[in-house]
Amino acid sequence: MFTDSFNNSHATQRLMVGSRMSRRARKHFKKIQRAADKFGLQEIASGIQTDLDKRHLSYDEALMLGNLIQHRADEVPGESIVYAISDRDAYRKTLELYLRDALLTRTEQLLLWEERRRLGISQQEHDNLLKQMLTQWKRQGRNVTIDRFDQPEGA
């Protein structure tokens, strides 16, 4: 019985160590918490990208911080898109690729739905991102046609 308890103790400690942030990541985390607008968040995202390029941060830390930036961007006012290494940014790039021909077909929407499920992006996050992108494209004078799409069963 002692052995199980001992092994579980070590497994728990390893998980805790794996979830710790480096000093530099904690510094960025504090900046994210204090950011008051989307421009500030974009500056932080650029700093994270620079630190990743210089290998001061691991990709996992940069991804975690980028996801935190995206969640914080939802909380601050403004309609602009914050570009940061994150699951949402990967999804945004996929969405832009599908919208490149100014037509979002049912097949493309089904593929996007699968991608959202894989990345854990909610329908509301998708709708907000699509709205932001369409607003930007309309300002540029571009039109986009979106086919009617019914979510697959079990969604």
Short mmCIF file of C-alpha atoms in Angstrom, two decimals:
data_model
loop_
_atom_site.label_atom_id
_atom_site.label_comp_id
_atom_site.label_asym_id
_atom_site.label_seq_id
_atom_site.Cartn_x
_atom_site.Cartn_y
_atom_site.Cartn_z
CA MET A 1 0.00 0.00 0.00
CA PHE A 2 2.86 2.36 0.80
CA THR A 3 4.31 1.84 -2.67
CA ASP A 4 1.12 2.97 -4.43
CA SER A 5 0.94 6.06 -2.30
CA PHE A 6 4.62 6.77 -2.93
CA ASN A 7 4.26 6.33 -6.71
CA ASN A 8 1.15 8.51 -6.83
CA SER A 9 3.00 11.19 -4.91
CA HIS A 10 5.79 11.23 -7.49
CA ALA A 11 3.33 11.25 -10.40
CA THR A 12 1.52 14.24 -8.89
CA GLN A 13 4.77 16.14 -8.41
CA ARG A 14 5.76 15.55 -12.04
CA LEU A 15 2.43 16.92 -13.26
CA MET A 16 2.85 20.02 -11.15
CA VAL A 17 6.37 20.60 -12.42
CA GLY A 18 5.18 20.20 -16.02
CA SER A 19 2.56 22.90 -15.58
CA ARG A 20 4.91 25.51 -14.13
CA MET A 21 5.80 28.59 -16.12
CA SER A 22 9.26 29.96 -16.69
CA ARG A 23 10.16 33.34 -15.23
CA ARG A 24 9.77 34.97 -18.64
CA ALA A 25 6.36 33.34 -19.18
CA ARG A 26 5.18 34.61 -15.78
CA LYS A 27 6.34 38.10 -16.78
CA HIS A 28 4.21 37.96 -19.94
CA PHE A 29 1.30 36.48 -17.96
CA LYS A 30 1.31 39.47 -15.59
CA LYS A 31 1.38 41.88 -18.54
CA ILE A 32 -1.62 40.09 -20.08
CA GLN A 33 -3.57 40.47 -16.85
CA ARG A 34 -2.81 44.22 -16.72
CA ALA A 35 -3.49 44.98 -20.40
CA ALA A 36 -6.28 47.53 -20.82
CA ASP A 37 -6.86 47.37 -24.58
CA LYS A 38 -6.36 45.20 -27.64
CA PHE A 39 -3.40 47.26 -28.84
CA GLY A 40 -1.57 46.45 -25.59
CA LEU A 41 -2.41 42.78 -26.00
CA GLN A 42 -1.06 42.85 -29.56
CA GLU A 43 2.22 44.33 -28.27
CA ILE A 44 2.47 41.54 -25.70
CA ALA A 45 1.75 38.93 -28.40
CA SER A 46 4.58 40.39 -30.50
CA GLY A 47 6.91 40.14 -27.51
CA ILE A 48 5.93 36.52 -26.98
CA GLN A 49 6.62 35.78 -30.66
CA THR A 50 10.04 37.43 -30.34
CA ASP A 51 10.86 35.41 -27.21
CA LEU A 52 9.75 32.24 -28.98
CA ASP A 53 11.94 33.05 -31.98
CA LYS A 54 14.91 33.65 -29.66
CA ARG A 55 14.06 30.39 -27.85
CA HIS A 56 13.51 32.13 -24.52
CA LEU A 57 10.05 30.49 -24.39
CA SER A 58 8.95 27.01 -25.37
CA TYR A 59 6.21 26.61 -27.97
CA ASP A 60 3.87 25.19 -25.31
CA GLU A 61 4.38 28.27 -23.12
CA ALA A 62 3.83 30.58 -26.10
CA LEU A 63 0.65 28.69 -27.05
CA MET A 64 -0.66 28.85 -23.48
CA LEU A 65 0.09 32.60 -23.27
CA GLY A 66 -1.47 33.17 -26.70
CA ASN A 67 -4.66 31.42 -25.61
CA LEU A 68 -4.69 33.63 -22.49
CA ILE A 69 -4.29 36.70 -24.71
CA GLN A 70 -7.27 35.62 -26.81
CA HIS A 71 -9.43 35.14 -23.72
CA ARG A 72 -8.33 38.52 -22.37
CA ALA A 73 -9.06 40.12 -25.78
CA ASP A 74 -12.67 38.94 -25.41
CA GLU A 75 -12.90 40.87 -22.13
CA VAL A 76 -11.53 44.23 -23.31
CA PRO A 77 -13.55 46.57 -25.55
CA GLY A 78 -12.92 46.88 -29.29
CA GLU A 79 -13.68 45.07 -32.52
CA SER A 80 -10.14 44.49 -33.79
CA ILE A 81 -8.56 41.04 -34.02
CA VAL A 82 -5.56 40.26 -31.82
CA TYR A 83 -3.00 38.09 -33.63
CA ALA A 84 -1.19 35.75 -31.22
CA ILE A 85 0.09 32.19 -31.27
CA SER A 86 -3.05 30.37 -30.14
CA ASP A 87 -5.63 27.78 -31.07
CA ARG A 88 -7.95 30.58 -32.15
CA ASP A 89 -5.27 32.07 -34.40
CA ALA A 90 -4.73 28.69 -36.06
CA TYR A 91 -8.48 28.52 -36.63
CA ARG A 92 -8.51 32.11 -37.94
CA LYS A 93 -5.86 31.21 -40.52
CA THR A 94 -7.95 28.24 -41.65
CA LEU A 95 -11.04 30.45 -41.86
CA GLU A 96 -9.14 33.06 -43.91
CA LEU A 97 -7.97 30.33 -46.26
CA TYR A 98 -11.56 29.17 -46.84
CA LEU A 99 -12.77 32.77 -47.29
CA ARG A 100 -10.04 33.62 -49.81
CA ASP A 101 -12.42 32.95 -52.73
CA ALA A 102 -15.13 35.11 -51.05
CA LEU A 103 -17.43 32.08 -50.75
CA LEU A 104 -17.94 29.86 -47.73
CA THR A 105 -19.59 26.65 -48.94
CA ARG A 106 -21.39 24.06 -46.84
CA THR A 107 -18.49 21.66 -47.26
CA GLU A 108 -16.03 24.28 -46.01
CA GLN A 109 -18.33 25.04 -43.08
CA LEU A 110 -18.44 21.35 -42.17
CA LEU A 111 -14.63 21.21 -42.25
CA LEU A 112 -14.49 24.35 -40.09
CA TRP A 113 -16.94 22.77 -37.65
CA GLU A 114 -14.65 19.73 -37.35
CA GLU A 115 -11.64 22.03 -36.82
CA ARG A 116 -13.53 23.93 -34.09
CA ARG A 117 -14.28 20.66 -32.31
CA ARG A 118 -10.64 19.60 -32.55
CA LEU A 119 -9.32 22.92 -31.20
CA GLY A 120 -12.05 23.41 -28.60
CA ILE A 121 -13.39 26.63 -30.13
CA SER A 122 -17.00 27.41 -29.25
CA GLN A 123 -19.70 28.44 -31.71
CA GLN A 124 -19.77 31.88 -30.07
CA GLU A 125 -16.01 32.33 -30.54
CA HIS A 126 -16.43 31.28 -34.18
CA ASP A 127 -19.31 33.73 -34.71
CA ASN A 128 -17.35 36.59 -33.11
CA LEU A 129 -14.25 35.85 -35.20
CA LEU A 130 -16.28 35.56 -38.41
CA LYS A 131 -18.05 38.84 -37.62
CA GLN A 132 -14.72 40.60 -36.99
CA MET A 133 -13.25 39.25 -40.23
CA LEU A 134 -16.31 40.18 -42.30
CA THR A 135 -16.25 43.70 -40.80
CA GLN A 136 -12.59 44.08 -41.81
CA TRP A 137 -13.25 42.75 -45.31
CA LYS A 138 -16.26 45.05 -45.82
CA ARG A 139 -14.08 48.03 -44.87
CA GLN A 140 -11.74 46.89 -47.65
CA GLY A 141 -14.66 46.74 -50.09
CA ARG A 142 -14.76 42.93 -50.34
CA ASN A 143 -17.96 40.88 -50.30
CA VAL A 144 -18.29 37.36 -48.93
CA THR A 145 -21.09 34.89 -49.67
CA ILE A 146 -21.88 32.34 -46.97
CA ASP A 147 -24.08 29.32 -47.75
CA ARG A 148 -26.74 28.37 -45.22
CA PHE A 149 -25.32 25.77 -42.84
CA ASP A 150 -27.07 23.48 -40.35
CA GLN A 151 -24.84 22.02 -37.65
CA PRO A 152 -24.31 18.26 -37.88
CA GLU A 153 -26.25 15.97 -35.56
CA GLY A 154 -24.75 15.48 -32.11
CA ALA A 155 -23.13 18.92 -32.00
#
